[in-house]
Amino acid sequence: MESLTDASLKALSLLVSGDAELWAIISISFGVSLQAILYTTPFALLTAYALAHFEFPGRRTLVSLFHTLLAVPAVVVGLTLYLILSRSGPFGDLKLLFTQTAMVLGQMALSFPILVAMGHSALQSADQRVWETAHTLGATPVRAMFTVMHEVRYGLFAAVIAAFGRIIAEVGCSMMVGGNILNYTRNITTAIALETSKGQFAQGIALGIVLLVLALVLNYSLSTLRHRLAMQA
Amino acid sequence: MKPPLFLFHHVTKRFGDRVLLNIDEFAVCAGVCTLISGDNGAGKTTLLKIVSGLVKPDSAKVHVNDAEMSWAKARAKIQRKVVYLHQDPYMLDTSVERNVAYGLRLHKEPRTSIYERVAEALRWARLDHLAHRNARSLSGGEKQRVALTRARIVNPSVLALDEPTTNMDHQSRISTYQLIDELRNEGMAILVASHDQTGFTPIVDHHSQLVGGKLIAVETAFRRGRGTKITRFPG
């Protein structure tokens, strides 16, 4: 087993030298998570808007449900999706198990409640006068919705950043439905888990550095957005 | 006298057990400024929002274009013709120019024509020097003028103003009275809910007081000649 210093130096050299395998893993991670966020955000924000704006029976229960779903572990989402997509499952014929599509679906399921819960909080804090002003100046309900969303955009961006941070760092779901296949479904987190189990720390550390830098960037963006939110209030 | 643009009948609104509004008749006429006064919580804002199509009454009939219909059926017609202004108008988090352009952008007008009209409207309200400032950073009086300009540019038939001069200094109040008077002279129906009875006296045609949910006509102290330029307003 190599020492921590050796492994760390090797990790840096892998990153700097543009190691093909390492960068393939990183690009799969970003590709899958960006797709998941892109597909989920519109539906999640529409749901959040409906929960914040319309009164209907069961609204509070739904809001509580989404808050509860925030705590569901990634492996449970992975297990459920595995059962649905496995050959004997209801969607087995689609042959999606151990594909990037399955990983995207898993991450969509993980990000949806975060986007709805945080989006709902942001939209609920929107001033009632925004909707009334838009409406009285002639906006259709859809256009008034976009105006309200625009006014609370920093809160909505914060929701998207938080959801992205959660799904790019999750391991359980991607491992179960992706299968950790090199150059296809091996992403940053599943690669770290595999390399560590093999006692090969250099690649694991290099990928860990990427995740840490990403976490730093996302957190910095979040705190900047929070600052703007505070200025807005 | 021209027929009213809208004639509201039997407007009722309850909050729990409390009857907030129980109004037999309320007319909105072109070129007429109506002042609605009343204590805090008397229902002035709710009445204006019902008349603007923003709050649903428990019951109300509306006479419009020689036909009588329920408020719900008339709502779209009302919303096309009435613009409501909040006591503390909401400024979109963007420049004054884009705030004023909002209503025109909704109707997909060509960009050049929008900004020509916006520039003209800002000159009208003497706000052209603030065109590129963020509207949130303006004073209360300036925000009220931006809101009036933003409303005027969409050419509504009716303007419903909720306490338009509250928390304003003397000079801002006078500018606001002048702008409202000009809008009325352009033929717009103006509804004002306000405590500031003295200030509005020179431009008010009808004054009603909201007491116990009913509208009671108040003798208008003064009705000046149409088209006369107002140069002095009471404090």
Short mmCIF file of C-alpha atoms in Angstrom, two decimals, chain B residues 8-223:
data_model
loop_
_atom_site.label_atom_id
_atom_site.label_comp_id
_atom_site.label_asym_id
_atom_site.label_seq_id
_atom_site.Cartn_x
_atom_site.Cartn_y
_atom_site.Cartn_z
CA PHE B 8 -71.37 46.90 -9.96
CA HIS B 9 -74.51 45.66 -8.16
CA HIS B 10 -74.95 43.89 -4.85
CA VAL B 11 -71.28 43.47 -4.06
CA THR B 12 -70.80 41.40 -0.92
CA LYS B 13 -67.64 40.11 0.71
CA ARG B 14 -67.35 38.33 4.04
CA PHE B 15 -64.32 37.37 6.07
CA GLY B 16 -65.53 34.64 8.42
CA ASP B 17 -68.62 35.97 10.17
CA ARG B 18 -67.78 39.57 9.45
CA VAL B 19 -69.54 41.25 6.52
CA LEU B 20 -66.85 43.48 5.09
CA LEU B 21 -68.73 44.79 2.05
CA ASN B 22 -72.43 44.97 1.26
CA ILE B 23 -72.71 47.55 -1.51
CA ASP B 24 -75.91 48.05 -3.51
CA GLU B 25 -74.44 49.92 -6.44
CA PHE B 26 -71.09 51.29 -7.50
CA ALA B 27 -70.52 53.02 -10.84
CA VAL B 28 -67.22 53.52 -12.62
CA CYS B 29 -67.44 56.33 -15.20
CA ALA B 30 -64.90 57.56 -17.77
CA GLY B 31 -63.21 60.85 -16.94
CA VAL B 32 -64.54 60.82 -13.41
CA CYS B 33 -62.44 60.70 -10.24
CA THR B 34 -64.12 58.92 -7.34
CA LEU B 35 -62.70 59.11 -3.84
CA ILE B 36 -63.51 56.30 -1.42
CA SER B 37 -62.70 57.12 2.16
CA GLY B 38 -63.22 55.11 5.31
CA ASP B 39 -61.52 53.95 8.49
CA ASN B 40 -58.68 51.44 8.50
CA GLY B 41 -60.09 47.99 7.82
CA ALA B 42 -63.31 49.40 6.36
CA GLY B 43 -62.74 47.42 3.15
CA LYS B 44 -61.45 50.10 0.77
CA THR B 45 -58.60 47.94 -0.55
CA THR B 46 -60.87 44.90 -0.93
CA LEU B 47 -63.43 46.98 -2.85
CA LEU B 48 -60.74 48.31 -5.20
CA LYS B 49 -59.37 44.80 -5.74
CA ILE B 50 -62.86 43.48 -6.52
CA VAL B 51 -63.39 46.32 -8.99
CA SER B 52 -59.97 45.50 -10.52
CA GLY B 53 -60.74 41.80 -10.89
CA LEU B 54 -58.04 40.73 -8.42
CA VAL B 55 -60.19 39.59 -5.47
CA LYS B 56 -63.26 37.43 -5.89
CA PRO B 57 -66.34 38.79 -4.12
CA ASP B 58 -68.84 36.43 -2.46
CA SER B 59 -71.43 37.85 -4.84
CA ALA B 60 -71.55 40.68 -7.35
CA LYS B 61 -73.27 41.50 -10.63
CA VAL B 62 -71.56 43.67 -13.20
CA HIS B 63 -73.30 45.71 -15.86
CA VAL B 64 -70.90 46.12 -18.78
CA ASN B 65 -71.51 46.87 -22.49
CA ASP B 66 -75.31 46.84 -21.99
CA ALA B 67 -75.27 43.37 -20.51
CA GLU B 68 -75.48 42.21 -16.95
CA MET B 69 -73.33 39.29 -15.86
CA SER B 70 -71.79 37.74 -12.80
CA TRP B 71 -68.47 39.12 -11.56
CA ALA B 72 -66.73 35.86 -12.55
CA LYS B 73 -67.93 36.21 -16.16
CA ALA B 74 -67.04 39.89 -16.27
CA ARG B 75 -63.62 39.33 -14.69
CA ALA B 76 -61.65 39.09 -17.95
CA LYS B 77 -63.37 42.24 -19.31
CA ILE B 78 -62.65 44.06 -16.04
CA GLN B 79 -58.99 43.03 -16.00
CA ARG B 80 -58.51 44.24 -19.56
CA LYS B 81 -59.71 47.71 -18.64
CA VAL B 82 -58.67 48.27 -15.03
CA VAL B 83 -55.18 48.66 -13.57
CA TYR B 84 -54.81 48.49 -9.80
CA LEU B 85 -51.97 50.26 -7.97
CA HIS B 86 -50.91 49.14 -4.51
CA GLN B 87 -50.47 51.52 -1.61
CA ASP B 88 -46.77 50.67 -1.72
CA PRO B 89 -46.34 49.77 -5.41
CA TYR B 90 -44.24 46.71 -6.17
CA MET B 91 -41.19 47.52 -8.22
CA LEU B 92 -39.82 44.66 -10.29
CA ASP B 93 -36.15 44.03 -9.55
CA THR B 94 -34.93 45.79 -12.67
CA SER B 95 -34.50 49.30 -14.11
CA VAL B 96 -37.21 51.96 -14.08
CA GLU B 97 -37.31 51.76 -17.87
CA ARG B 98 -37.98 48.00 -17.88
CA ASN B 99 -40.59 48.37 -15.13
CA VAL B 100 -42.49 50.84 -17.26
CA ALA B 101 -42.04 48.65 -20.35
CA TYR B 102 -43.46 45.56 -18.59
CA GLY B 103 -47.07 45.93 -19.77
CA LEU B 104 -46.03 46.65 -23.36
CA ARG B 105 -43.63 43.70 -23.51
CA LEU B 106 -46.52 41.43 -22.56
CA HIS B 107 -48.25 42.39 -25.78
CA LYS B 108 -45.24 41.61 -27.98
CA GLU B 109 -44.89 45.10 -29.40
CA PRO B 110 -41.76 45.75 -31.48
CA ARG B 111 -38.83 46.62 -29.24
CA THR B 112 -38.13 50.01 -30.82
CA SER B 113 -41.74 51.12 -30.49
CA ILE B 114 -41.82 49.95 -26.84
CA TYR B 115 -38.78 51.99 -25.86
CA GLU B 116 -39.97 55.07 -27.76
CA ARG B 117 -43.24 54.92 -25.83
CA VAL B 118 -41.44 54.25 -22.56
CA ALA B 119 -39.16 57.26 -23.12
CA GLU B 120 -42.19 59.45 -23.85
CA ALA B 121 -44.01 58.14 -20.75
CA LEU B 122 -40.99 58.76 -18.53
CA ARG B 123 -40.75 62.33 -19.83
CA TRP B 124 -44.47 62.78 -19.06
CA ALA B 125 -43.88 61.71 -15.45
CA ARG B 126 -40.62 63.70 -15.25
CA LEU B 127 -38.78 60.47 -14.47
CA ASP B 128 -36.53 60.37 -17.55
CA HIS B 129 -33.42 61.09 -15.47
CA LEU B 130 -34.07 57.88 -13.50
CA ALA B 131 -34.66 55.57 -16.50
CA HIS B 132 -31.63 53.34 -15.87
CA ARG B 133 -31.76 53.26 -12.07
CA ASN B 134 -32.95 50.08 -10.34
CA ALA B 135 -36.57 50.82 -9.45
CA ARG B 136 -36.10 49.33 -5.97
CA SER B 137 -33.69 52.10 -5.03
CA LEU B 138 -36.21 54.90 -5.57
CA SER B 139 -38.01 56.92 -2.89
CA GLY B 140 -41.69 56.26 -2.08
CA GLY B 141 -42.88 59.20 -4.17
CA GLU B 142 -40.73 58.20 -7.15
CA LYS B 143 -41.98 54.60 -6.93
CA GLN B 144 -45.57 55.84 -6.98
CA ARG B 145 -44.82 57.90 -10.10
CA VAL B 146 -43.14 54.91 -11.78
CA ALA B 147 -46.20 52.80 -10.93
CA LEU B 148 -48.55 55.44 -12.38
CA THR B 149 -46.45 55.63 -15.55
CA ARG B 150 -46.30 51.83 -15.80
CA ALA B 151 -50.10 51.78 -15.54
CA ARG B 152 -50.74 54.67 -17.93
CA ILE B 153 -48.64 53.18 -20.72
CA VAL B 154 -50.99 50.19 -21.10
CA ASN B 155 -53.89 52.62 -21.69
CA PRO B 156 -56.37 51.34 -19.12
CA SER B 157 -59.88 52.80 -18.99
CA VAL B 158 -59.86 52.70 -15.21
CA LEU B 159 -57.11 53.29 -12.67
CA ALA B 160 -57.70 52.05 -9.12
CA LEU B 161 -55.31 53.75 -6.69
CA ASP B 162 -54.94 52.49 -3.15
CA GLU B 163 -53.73 55.23 -0.78
CA PRO B 164 -51.52 56.76 -3.47
CA THR B 165 -50.15 59.59 -1.32
CA THR B 166 -49.53 57.86 2.02
CA ASN B 167 -46.07 58.44 3.50
CA MET B 168 -45.19 61.03 0.88
CA ASP B 169 -43.71 64.43 1.46
CA HIS B 170 -45.58 67.55 0.36
CA GLN B 171 -43.80 67.91 -2.99
CA SER B 172 -44.27 64.22 -3.95
CA ARG B 173 -47.98 64.47 -3.06
CA ILE B 174 -48.41 67.47 -5.31
CA SER B 175 -46.66 65.70 -8.22
CA THR B 176 -48.93 62.69 -7.69
CA TYR B 177 -52.12 64.82 -7.60
CA GLN B 178 -51.02 66.51 -10.82
CA LEU B 179 -50.34 63.21 -12.61
CA ILE B 180 -53.70 61.78 -11.45
CA ASP B 181 -55.48 64.94 -12.58
CA GLU B 182 -53.83 64.71 -16.01
CA LEU B 183 -54.90 61.07 -16.34
CA ARG B 184 -58.47 61.98 -15.42
CA ASN B 185 -58.43 64.77 -18.00
CA GLU B 186 -57.24 62.23 -20.59
CA GLY B 187 -60.58 60.47 -19.98
CA MET B 188 -59.49 57.77 -17.57
CA ALA B 189 -61.83 56.76 -14.75
CA ILE B 190 -59.94 57.17 -11.47
CA LEU B 191 -60.86 55.40 -8.26
CA VAL B 192 -58.91 56.52 -5.21
CA ALA B 193 -59.06 54.92 -1.79
CA SER B 194 -57.51 57.39 0.60
CA HIS B 195 -57.58 59.05 3.99
CA ASP B 196 -56.19 62.16 2.38
CA GLN B 197 -59.55 63.81 1.65
CA THR B 198 -58.30 67.37 1.68
CA GLY B 199 -55.51 66.75 -0.79
CA PHE B 200 -57.77 65.09 -3.33
CA THR B 201 -60.63 67.61 -3.04
CA PRO B 202 -59.60 69.66 -6.12
CA ILE B 203 -59.64 66.63 -8.43
CA VAL B 204 -62.48 64.56 -6.98
CA ASP B 205 -65.84 64.41 -8.75
CA HIS B 206 -67.52 61.96 -6.39
CA HIS B 207 -66.74 61.17 -2.81
CA SER B 208 -68.16 58.14 -1.02
CA GLN B 209 -67.44 56.93 2.46
CA LEU B 210 -67.30 53.25 3.32
CA VAL B 211 -69.08 52.72 6.63
CA GLY B 212 -70.16 49.33 7.94
CA GLY B 213 -69.69 47.80 4.50
CA LYS B 214 -71.97 50.37 2.80
CA LEU B 215 -70.98 53.22 0.51
CA ILE B 216 -72.43 56.56 1.62
CA ALA B 217 -72.23 59.52 -0.76
CA VAL B 218 -70.45 62.53 0.67
CA GLU B 219 -71.20 65.99 -0.63
CA THR B 220 -68.29 67.04 -2.84
CA ALA B 221 -67.04 70.28 -1.43
CA PHE B 222 -65.63 71.53 -4.65
CA ARG B 223 -65.72 70.60 -8.32
#
